[in-house]
CSV table of C-alpha atoms and ligand atoms in Angstrom, one decimal:
chain,number,residue,atom,x,y,z
O,1,MET,CA,224.8,70.7,177.0
O,2,GLU,CA,226.6,67.7,175.0
O,3,LEU,CA,226.9,66.6,171.4
O,4,VAL,CA,226.0,63.4,171.2
O,5,HIS,CA,226.2,62.8,167.5
O,6,LEU,CA,228.8,64.8,164.5
O,7,ARG,CA,228.9,64.0,161.4
O,8,VAL,CA,231.2,65.9,158.8
O,9,ARG,CA,231.6,65.8,154.6
O,10,ASP,CA,234.6,67.5,153.1
O,11,PHE,CA,235.5,70.1,155.8
O,12,ARG,CA,238.4,70.7,155.8
O,13,ASN,CA,241.0,67.4,155.2
O,14,LEU,CA,238.1,66.0,156.6
O,15,ALA,CA,236.3,63.6,153.9
O,16,SER,CA,234.1,61.7,156.0
O,17,VAL,CA,233.6,61.4,159.7
O,18,ASP,CA,230.8,60.5,161.7
O,19,ILE,CA,231.2,60.1,165.4
O,20,ALA,CA,229.5,59.9,168.5
O,21,PRO,CA,231.2,61.8,171.9
O,22,GLY,CA,231.3,60.5,175.0
O,23,PRO,CA,229.1,62.9,177.5
O,24,ARG,CA,232.6,63.5,179.1
O,25,PHE,CA,236.3,63.9,178.0
O,26,ASN,CA,236.8,63.2,174.2
O,27,VAL,CA,240.5,62.8,173.6
O,28,ILE,CA,241.7,62.8,169.8
O,29,SER,CA,245.4,62.2,169.5
O,30,GLY,CA,247.8,62.2,166.3
O,31,HIS,CA,250.7,63.7,164.8
O,32,ASN,CA,250.8,66.9,163.8
O,33,GLY,CA,248.7,68.1,160.7
O,34,GLN,CA,246.6,65.2,160.8
O,35,GLY,CA,243.0,67.1,161.0
O,36,LYS,CA,242.9,67.4,165.0
O,37,THR,CA,242.4,70.9,165.0
O,38,ASN,CA,240.1,70.5,161.9
O,39,LEU,CA,237.5,68.4,164.4
O,40,VAL,CA,237.6,71.0,167.0
O,41,GLU,CA,236.9,73.7,164.6
O,42,ALA,CA,234.1,71.6,162.9
O,43,VAL,CA,232.4,71.4,166.6
O,44,TYR,CA,233.4,75.1,166.9
O,45,VAL,CA,231.6,76.3,163.3
O,46,LEU,CA,228.6,73.9,164.3
O,47,GLY,CA,228.0,76.3,167.6
O,48,SER,CA,229.0,79.3,166.7
O,49,VAL,CA,228.7,79.4,162.8
O,50,LYS,CA,232.0,81.3,162.5
O,51,THR,CA,235.5,80.0,162.7
O,52,PHE,CA,238.3,80.9,165.0
O,53,ARG,CA,240.8,80.4,162.2
O,54,THR,CA,240.0,82.1,159.0
O,55,GLN,CA,237.5,84.9,157.0
O,56,LYS,CA,237.5,83.1,154.0
O,57,ASN,CA,234.5,80.6,153.6
O,58,ARG,CA,236.1,78.5,151.3
O,59,GLU,CA,239.2,77.3,152.9
O,60,LEU,CA,236.7,75.2,155.2
O,61,ILE,CA,236.3,73.4,152.3
O,62,ARG,CA,237.9,70.2,151.3
O,63,TRP,CA,240.2,71.2,148.4
O,64,ASP,CA,238.6,68.7,146.0
O,65,ALA,CA,234.8,69.2,147.1
O,66,ASP,CA,232.2,71.7,146.4
O,67,ARG,CA,229.6,72.0,149.8
O,68,ALA,CA,231.5,71.2,153.7
O,69,VAL,CA,228.8,69.7,155.8
O,70,LEU,CA,228.6,70.0,159.3
O,71,GLU,CA,225.8,68.1,161.0
O,72,GLY,CA,225.7,67.7,165.1
O,73,LEU,CA,222.5,66.3,167.7
O,74,ALA,CA,223.0,68.4,170.6
O,75,HIS,CA,221.4,67.3,173.8
O,76,ARG,CA,220.3,69.5,176.6
O,77,GLY,CA,218.9,67.9,179.5
O,78,ASP,CA,215.3,66.3,177.6
O,79,ASP,CA,215.8,69.1,174.4
O,80,GLU,CA,217.6,67.7,171.3
O,81,ARG,CA,218.2,69.3,168.2
O,82,LEU,CA,220.0,68.7,165.3
O,83,ALA,CA,221.9,71.7,164.1
O,84,ARG,CA,223.6,71.4,160.1
O,85,ILE,CA,225.7,73.7,158.6
O,86,GLU,CA,226.4,73.7,155.2
O,87,VAL,CA,229.2,75.6,153.5
O,88,CYS,CA,229.5,76.4,149.9
O,89,GLY,CA,231.4,79.0,148.2
O,90,ASP,CA,231.4,82.2,150.0
O,91,ARG,CA,228.2,81.1,151.9
O,92,LYS,CA,227.0,79.0,155.3
O,93,GLU,CA,223.3,77.8,154.9
O,94,VAL,CA,222.4,77.0,158.6
O,95,TYR,CA,219.8,74.3,159.5
O,96,LEU,CA,217.7,73.2,162.8
O,97,GLY,CA,216.5,69.8,161.9
O,98,ASP,CA,215.3,70.4,158.2
O,99,LEU,CA,214.1,74.2,158.6
O,100,SER,CA,216.1,76.7,156.8
O,101,VAL,CA,217.4,79.1,159.6
O,102,GLN,CA,217.0,83.0,158.1
O,103,ARG,CA,217.9,84.8,161.1
O,104,LEU,CA,221.4,83.6,163.1
O,105,ALA,CA,219.8,84.7,166.3
O,106,ASP,CA,217.3,81.5,166.2
O,107,PHE,CA,220.1,79.5,166.0
O,108,PHE,CA,222.7,80.9,168.2
O,109,GLY,CA,222.3,78.3,171.3
O,110,THR,CA,221.6,75.3,170.0
O,111,LEU,CA,225.2,74.0,170.6
O,112,ASN,CA,227.2,76.4,172.7
O,113,VAL,CA,230.8,75.8,172.9
O,114,VAL,CA,233.9,77.8,174.4
O,115,VAL,CA,237.4,76.9,172.6
O,116,PHE,CA,241.0,77.5,173.9
O,117,THR,CA,243.6,77.1,171.1
O,118,PRO,CA,247.0,78.0,170.8
O,119,ASP,CA,246.9,81.1,168.9
O,120,ASP,CA,244.3,82.7,172.2
O,121,LEU,CA,247.7,83.4,173.7
O,122,SER,CA,246.9,87.2,171.7
O,123,LEU,CA,244.3,87.5,174.4
O,124,VAL,CA,246.9,88.5,176.8
O,125,LYS,CA,250.1,89.4,174.3
O,126,GLY,CA,247.4,90.5,171.6
O,127,SER,CA,245.7,94.3,170.9
O,128,PRO,CA,243.4,95.2,172.6
O,129,SER,CA,240.3,94.6,169.8
O,130,GLU,CA,241.5,90.9,170.4
O,131,ARG,CA,240.2,91.2,174.4
O,132,ARG,CA,237.2,93.5,173.3
O,133,ARG,CA,236.6,90.5,171.2
O,134,PHE,CA,236.6,88.1,173.6
O,135,LEU,CA,234.0,90.3,176.2
O,136,ASP,CA,231.7,91.0,173.4
O,137,ARG,CA,231.9,87.3,172.6
O,138,ALA,CA,231.5,86.2,175.9
O,139,ILE,CA,228.3,88.7,176.5
O,140,PHE,CA,227.3,87.8,173.1
O,141,ASN,CA,226.8,84.1,174.2
O,142,LEU,CA,224.9,85.0,177.5
O,143,ARG,CA,222.5,87.6,175.9
O,144,ALA,CA,222.1,87.6,172.4
O,145,THR,CA,220.4,91.3,172.5
O,146,TYR,CA,224.0,92.4,173.2
O,147,ALA,CA,225.0,92.2,169.9
O,148,GLY,CA,222.6,94.8,168.5
O,149,ASP,CA,224.1,97.1,171.1
O,150,ALA,CA,227.4,96.3,169.5
O,151,VAL,CA,226.9,96.3,166.0
O,152,GLY,CA,224.8,99.6,166.0
O,153,TYR,CA,227.3,101.3,168.2
O,154,ASP,CA,230.1,100.2,165.6
O,155,LYS,CA,228.0,101.4,162.8
O,156,ILE,CA,227.3,104.6,164.1
O,157,LEU,CA,230.9,105.2,164.8
O,158,LYS,CA,232.2,104.4,161.1
O,159,GLN,CA,229.5,107.1,160.1
O,160,ARG,CA,230.9,109.5,162.5
O,161,ASN,CA,234.6,108.8,161.6
O,162,ALA,CA,233.4,109.3,157.6
O,163,MET,CA,232.3,112.6,158.4
O,164,LEU,CA,235.4,113.4,161.0
O,165,LYS,CA,237.4,112.5,157.9
O,166,GLY,CA,235.9,114.3,155.3
O,167,GLU,CA,235.8,117.7,153.7
O,168,ARG,CA,232.6,119.3,155.8
O,169,VAL,CA,231.3,118.5,159.4
O,170,ASP,CA,228.1,118.6,159.6
O,171,ALA,CA,227.6,120.1,163.4
O,172,VAL,CA,223.6,119.1,163.6
O,173,LEU,CA,224.8,115.8,162.4
O,174,LEU,CA,227.4,115.5,164.4
O,175,ASP,CA,225.3,116.3,167.5
O,176,VAL,CA,223.0,113.3,166.0
O,177,TYR,CA,226.0,110.9,165.7
O,178,ASP,CA,227.1,111.6,169.6
O,179,GLU,CA,223.7,111.4,170.8
O,180,GLN,CA,223.3,107.7,169.1
O,181,LEU,CA,226.7,106.6,170.3
O,182,ALA,CA,226.3,107.8,173.7
O,183,LEU,CA,223.3,105.7,173.6
O,184,SER,CA,224.4,102.7,172.0
O,185,GLY,CA,228.0,102.7,173.6
O,186,GLY,CA,226.8,103.0,177.3
O,187,ARG,CA,224.6,100.0,176.9
O,188,VAL,CA,227.7,98.0,175.6
O,189,ALA,CA,230.1,99.5,178.2
O,190,SER,CA,227.6,98.8,181.0
O,191,ALA,CA,227.3,95.2,179.8
O,192,ARG,CA,231.4,95.1,179.8
O,193,HIS,CA,231.8,96.2,183.1
O,194,ARG,CA,229.1,93.9,184.8
O,195,PHE,CA,230.6,91.2,183.2
O,196,VAL,CA,233.8,91.8,184.1
O,197,GLU,CA,233.1,92.5,187.3
O,198,GLN,CA,231.2,89.2,188.4
O,199,PHE,CA,234.0,87.6,185.7
O,200,SER,CA,236.9,88.6,187.7
O,201,ALA,CA,236.7,86.7,191.2
O,202,ARG,CA,236.1,83.1,188.8
O,203,PHE,CA,239.1,84.3,186.8
O,204,ALA,CA,241.2,84.4,189.8
O,205,ALA,CA,240.1,81.6,191.4
O,206,ALA,CA,240.5,79.5,187.9
O,207,PHE,CA,244.3,81.0,187.7
O,208,GLY,CA,244.6,80.2,191.5
O,209,GLU,CA,243.5,76.9,191.0
O,210,ILE,CA,245.9,75.9,188.6
O,211,PHE,CA,248.8,78.4,188.9
O,212,GLY,CA,248.6,78.2,192.6
O,213,GLY,CA,250.0,81.0,195.1
O,214,LEU,CA,250.1,83.4,192.1
O,215,SER,CA,247.4,86.0,191.8
O,216,ALA,CA,245.8,87.4,188.5
O,217,THR,CA,243.0,90.3,188.3
O,218,VAL,CA,241.2,91.3,185.1
O,219,THR,CA,239.9,94.8,184.8
O,220,TYR,CA,237.4,96.3,182.2
O,221,GLU,CA,239.3,99.9,181.1
O,222,SER,CA,237.0,102.6,180.0
O,223,PRO,CA,239.3,106.0,180.3
O,224,TRP,CA,236.2,108.2,179.3
O,225,TRP,CA,234.1,106.3,181.9
O,226,ASP,CA,235.1,107.6,185.9
O,227,ARG,CA,233.7,104.1,188.2
O,228,SER,CA,235.0,105.2,191.3
O,229,ALA,CA,231.0,106.5,192.3
O,230,LEU,CA,228.7,103.3,191.4
O,231,PRO,CA,228.1,101.0,194.2
O,232,GLU,CA,230.1,98.2,193.9
O,233,THR,CA,228.2,94.5,193.3
O,234,PRO,CA,228.9,92.8,196.8
O,235,GLU,CA,232.0,90.0,196.0
O,236,SER,CA,230.4,87.2,197.3
O,237,ALA,CA,226.8,85.6,196.4
O,238,PRO,CA,226.9,86.7,192.7
O,239,ARG,CA,223.3,86.7,192.1
O,240,ALA,CA,222.7,84.4,189.1
O,241,GLY,CA,221.3,85.8,185.7
O,242,ARG,CA,222.8,88.9,186.9
O,243,ILE,CA,224.3,90.1,183.5
O,244,LEU,CA,221.1,89.4,181.9
O,245,ASP,CA,219.5,92.1,184.1
O,246,ARG,CA,219.1,95.8,182.9
O,247,ASP,CA,220.7,97.8,185.4
O,248,ASP,CA,219.5,101.7,184.3
O,249,ALA,CA,221.3,103.3,186.9
O,250,LEU,CA,224.6,101.7,185.7
O,251,VAL,CA,223.7,102.4,182.0
O,252,SER,CA,222.8,106.1,182.7
O,253,SER,CA,226.0,106.8,184.1
O,254,ALA,CA,228.2,104.9,181.4
O,255,GLN,CA,225.8,107.3,179.0
O,256,ASP,CA,226.1,110.3,180.5
O,257,ALA,CA,230.2,109.7,180.6
O,258,LEU,CA,230.4,108.9,177.1
O,259,ARG,CA,228.4,112.2,175.7
O,260,ALA,CA,230.3,114.2,178.0
O,261,ALA,CA,233.6,112.5,176.7
O,262,LEU,CA,232.7,112.7,173.0
O,263,ALA,CA,231.4,116.6,173.7
O,264,ARG,CA,235.0,117.2,175.7
O,265,ARG,CA,237.0,115.5,172.7
O,266,ARG,CA,235.0,117.5,169.6
O,267,GLN,CA,237.5,119.6,168.7
O,268,GLU,CA,240.5,116.9,169.0
O,269,ASP,CA,238.4,114.5,167.2
O,270,MET,CA,237.9,117.2,164.0
O,271,ARG,CA,241.5,117.7,164.1
O,272,ARG,CA,242.0,113.7,163.9
O,273,GLY,CA,239.7,113.0,161.6
O,274,GLN,CA,238.9,110.4,164.0
O,275,THR,CA,236.9,109.5,167.3
O,276,SER,CA,239.3,109.0,170.1
O,277,THR,CA,237.1,107.9,172.7
O,278,GLY,CA,234.8,105.3,173.7
O,279,PRO,CA,234.0,101.4,174.2
O,280,HIS,CA,235.8,101.3,171.1
O,281,ARG,CA,239.6,102.1,172.5
O,282,ASP,CA,238.5,100.4,176.0
O,283,ASP,CA,240.4,97.3,177.0
O,284,LEU,CA,240.1,94.5,179.5
O,285,ARG,CA,243.4,94.8,181.7
O,286,VAL,CA,244.9,91.3,182.8
O,287,GLU,CA,247.6,91.8,185.5
O,288,LEU,CA,249.6,88.6,187.0
O,289,GLU,CA,251.0,90.0,190.9
O,290,SER,CA,249.6,93.5,190.4
O,291,ARG,CA,251.8,93.5,186.8
O,292,SER,CA,250.0,93.8,183.3
O,293,ALA,CA,250.5,90.5,182.2
O,294,ARG,CA,251.0,91.1,178.4
O,295,THR,CA,254.5,92.7,179.2
O,296,PHE,CA,255.6,90.8,182.3
O,297,ALA,CA,253.9,87.0,182.4
O,298,SER,CA,256.3,84.6,180.4
O,299,GLN,CA,254.6,82.2,177.7
O,300,GLY,CA,253.8,79.5,180.0
O,301,GLN,CA,252.2,82.3,182.4
O,302,GLN,CA,250.4,83.9,179.7
O,303,ARG,CA,249.0,80.7,178.5
O,304,ALA,CA,247.8,79.7,181.9
O,305,LEU,CA,245.8,83.2,182.1
O,306,VAL,CA,244.3,82.9,178.9
O,307,LEU,CA,242.9,78.8,180.2
O,308,ALA,CA,242.1,80.8,183.3
O,309,MET,CA,239.8,82.9,180.9
O,310,LYS,CA,238.5,80.4,179.2
O,311,ILE,CA,237.6,78.4,182.0
O,312,ALA,CA,236.5,81.3,184.0
O,313,GLU,CA,233.7,82.1,180.9
O,314,VAL,CA,232.7,78.4,181.3
O,315,GLU,CA,231.7,78.6,184.7
O,316,PHE,CA,230.2,82.2,184.2
O,317,PHE,CA,228.1,80.7,181.6
O,318,GLU,CA,226.7,78.1,184.1
O,319,SER,CA,225.8,80.4,186.6
O,320,GLU,CA,224.0,82.9,184.4
O,321,ARG,CA,222.5,80.1,182.1
O,322,GLY,CA,222.3,76.9,184.5
O,323,PHE,CA,224.0,74.8,181.9
O,324,ARG,CA,227.4,74.0,181.2
O,325,PRO,CA,229.2,74.6,177.8
O,326,ILE,CA,231.2,72.3,175.7
O,327,LEU,CA,234.7,72.8,176.0
O,328,LEU,CA,237.2,72.4,173.1
O,329,LEU,CA,240.6,72.3,174.2
O,330,ASP,CA,243.3,72.3,171.5
O,331,ASP,CA,246.4,71.3,172.1
O,332,VAL,CA,246.4,72.7,176.0
O,333,SER,CA,248.9,70.8,177.3
O,334,SER,CA,251.6,72.0,175.2
O,335,GLU,CA,254.1,74.6,177.5
O,336,LEU,CA,252.1,73.9,180.2
O,337,ASP,CA,254.9,72.5,182.6
O,338,ARG,CA,253.7,68.7,184.7
O,339,ALA,CA,252.3,70.6,187.8
O,340,ARG,CA,250.5,73.3,186.2
O,341,ASN,CA,249.4,70.2,183.4
O,342,ARG,CA,248.3,68.2,186.4
O,343,PHE,CA,246.3,71.3,188.2
O,344,LEU,CA,244.4,71.9,184.6
O,345,PHE,CA,243.6,67.7,184.9
O,346,ASP,CA,242.9,67.8,188.3
O,347,TYR,CA,240.6,70.9,187.5
O,348,LEU,CA,239.0,69.4,184.3
O,349,ARG,CA,237.9,66.1,186.1
O,350,ALA,CA,236.5,68.1,189.7
O,351,HIS,CA,233.8,70.1,187.0
O,352,ASP,CA,231.0,68.3,184.9
O,353,GLY,CA,230.7,69.1,181.0
O,354,GLN,CA,231.9,67.3,177.9
O,355,VAL,CA,235.3,68.2,176.7
O,356,PHE,CA,237.0,67.8,173.3
O,357,ILE,CA,240.4,67.9,174.1
O,358,THR,CA,243.4,67.2,170.9
O,359,THR,CA,247.1,66.6,171.6
O,360,THR,CA,250.2,64.4,169.6
O,361,HIS,CA,251.2,62.9,173.1
O,362,ARG,CA,248.2,60.9,174.7
O,363,ASP,CA,250.6,60.7,178.0
O,364,HIS,CA,250.0,64.5,178.7
O,365,ILE,CA,246.4,63.8,179.1
O,366,LEU,CA,246.0,63.0,182.4
O,367,LEU,CA,242.3,60.9,182.5
O,368,GLU,CA,241.7,57.5,182.8
O,369,GLU,CA,238.2,57.6,183.3
O,370,ASP,CA,235.4,58.9,181.4
O,371,VAL,CA,237.5,58.5,178.4
O,372,VAL,CA,236.2,58.0,174.1
O,373,ALA,CA,239.3,58.1,172.7
O,374,TYR,CA,240.0,58.9,169.4
O,375,GLU,CA,243.1,58.9,166.2
O,376,VAL,CA,243.2,61.2,163.3
O,377,GLU,CA,245.5,60.4,160.4
O,378,ALA,CA,245.6,61.9,157.5
O,379,GLY,CA,241.8,63.5,158.1
O,380,ASN,CA,240.3,59.9,158.8
O,381,VAL,CA,238.9,59.4,162.6
O,382,ARG,CA,238.6,56.6,164.5
O,383,GLN,CA,237.6,55.4,167.8
O,384,VAL,CA,240.3,53.6,169.9
O,385,GLU,CA,240.3,51.7,173.1
J,1,ATP,N1,240.5,72.7,152.8
J,1,ATP,C1,241.5,72.3,153.1
J,1,ATP,N2,241.2,71.1,152.5
J,1,ATP,C2,241.8,69.9,152.9
J,1,ATP,N3,243.0,70.0,153.3
J,1,ATP,C3,243.1,71.2,154.3
J,1,ATP,C4,242.3,72.3,154.5
J,1,ATP,N4,242.1,73.0,154.9
J,1,ATP,C5,243.3,72.4,156.0
J,1,ATP,N5,244.0,71.4,155.5
J,1,ATP,C6,244.9,70.6,155.7
J,1,ATP,O1,244.4,70.2,156.9
J,1,ATP,C7,246.0,69.8,157.7
J,1,ATP,C8,245.3,69.1,159.0
J,1,ATP,O2,245.4,70.4,159.7
J,1,ATP,P1,245.0,70.4,161.4
J,1,ATP,O3,245.6,72.3,161.4
J,1,ATP,O4,244.1,69.8,161.8
J,1,ATP,O5,246.2,69.3,162.1
J,1,ATP,P2,246.5,68.5,163.2
J,1,ATP,O6,246.3,67.1,163.3
J,1,ATP,O7,245.9,69.8,164.4
J,1,ATP,O8,248.0,69.2,163.5
J,1,ATP,P3,248.9,69.7,164.8
J,1,ATP,O9,249.3,68.8,165.8
J,1,ATP,O10,250.1,70.2,163.8
J,1,ATP,O11,248.0,71.4,165.4
J,1,ATP,C9,246.6,70.5,157.2
J,1,ATP,O12,247.7,69.5,156.3
J,1,ATP,C10,246.2,71.6,155.7
J,1,ATP,O13,247.0,71.2,155.0
J,2,MG,MG1,246.3,71.8,165.8
């Protein structure tokens, strides 16, 4: 997948940008506060509709303007699609070509992007909810119907919690909630389990390439679901399209486990006024040399771990979908030492795909060939070299 043209109007400090990005490396240089991250964010919003930086639409619109416009022409093989997003007030209007998109599901997949930003350090350091969000978004990118299960689960969870907190608990209604939670939660957890199972080998390999010598692992932690008796998927030859498959035995195993856990914990949940177990409490455990990376990994190691997670996400996506998403690397070289930085660029050169990469120091970017270089200054973007 490739972004061949990008047009930006009044998005953050970018008043007017028209660029034709190259198919491989697009290097965006500039001093602090000039608009590099804003440019990467513009590409991300075009792909995801949401941003990775704020919840507030209004912040995306340039201060003196009342509407921001993003337009991107995406190529995938022979397929060409024009995506346009207009941000006005608290709303976003989404278009494909000239058609207004009413269901976002019809839009997703127009521009597939994976972003790495300095804030992503929270993937290792932050709370489990950040890692669950990573999992959910990665799975959603592969299988859009996953969103229905995840949203459905959250909705019932809220209702169940509201009842547990309230004056009176209706046991019959609680039974209904528990059954619905078990059904949707089982689908959520089994998709996450399957994803992590396949993802972990790619993650370990990507980390090994950047941080040769050290081993890293990720595992899906769901204390309510004993998965020791499940047959393991053979590690060699992971079959393409696997995560897209429904695996009924796996789903029922998770549903049965969740049903039992909810029943077991019911008294305690009533006492505490909340649902104490289930996929909403699960975690993705990241380990470095068999120890919790959250507690023991250094800052640079944590950065490399997150980077490896993003790279693994790209590769996993490619193996499932047959093409590579666009990789957005914001300020990736800061905090990597020289050797790590070299490994990273060796890696990027050795793998296909379009990459956008920002930097304050062009010489950190160890790329000579297939580069289109841009300078950003006070919101103006111009191609250089
Ligand atoms: N809605 C907005 N309207 C106008 N300017 C904005 C808006 N939102 C953010 N900015 C400005 O955009 C500027 C540049 O932001 P950006 O984060 O892209 O910088 P950067 O080039 O990535 O810098 P750094 O190297 O420090 O990461 C900031 O000075 C910020 O004040
Ligand atoms: Mg920045």
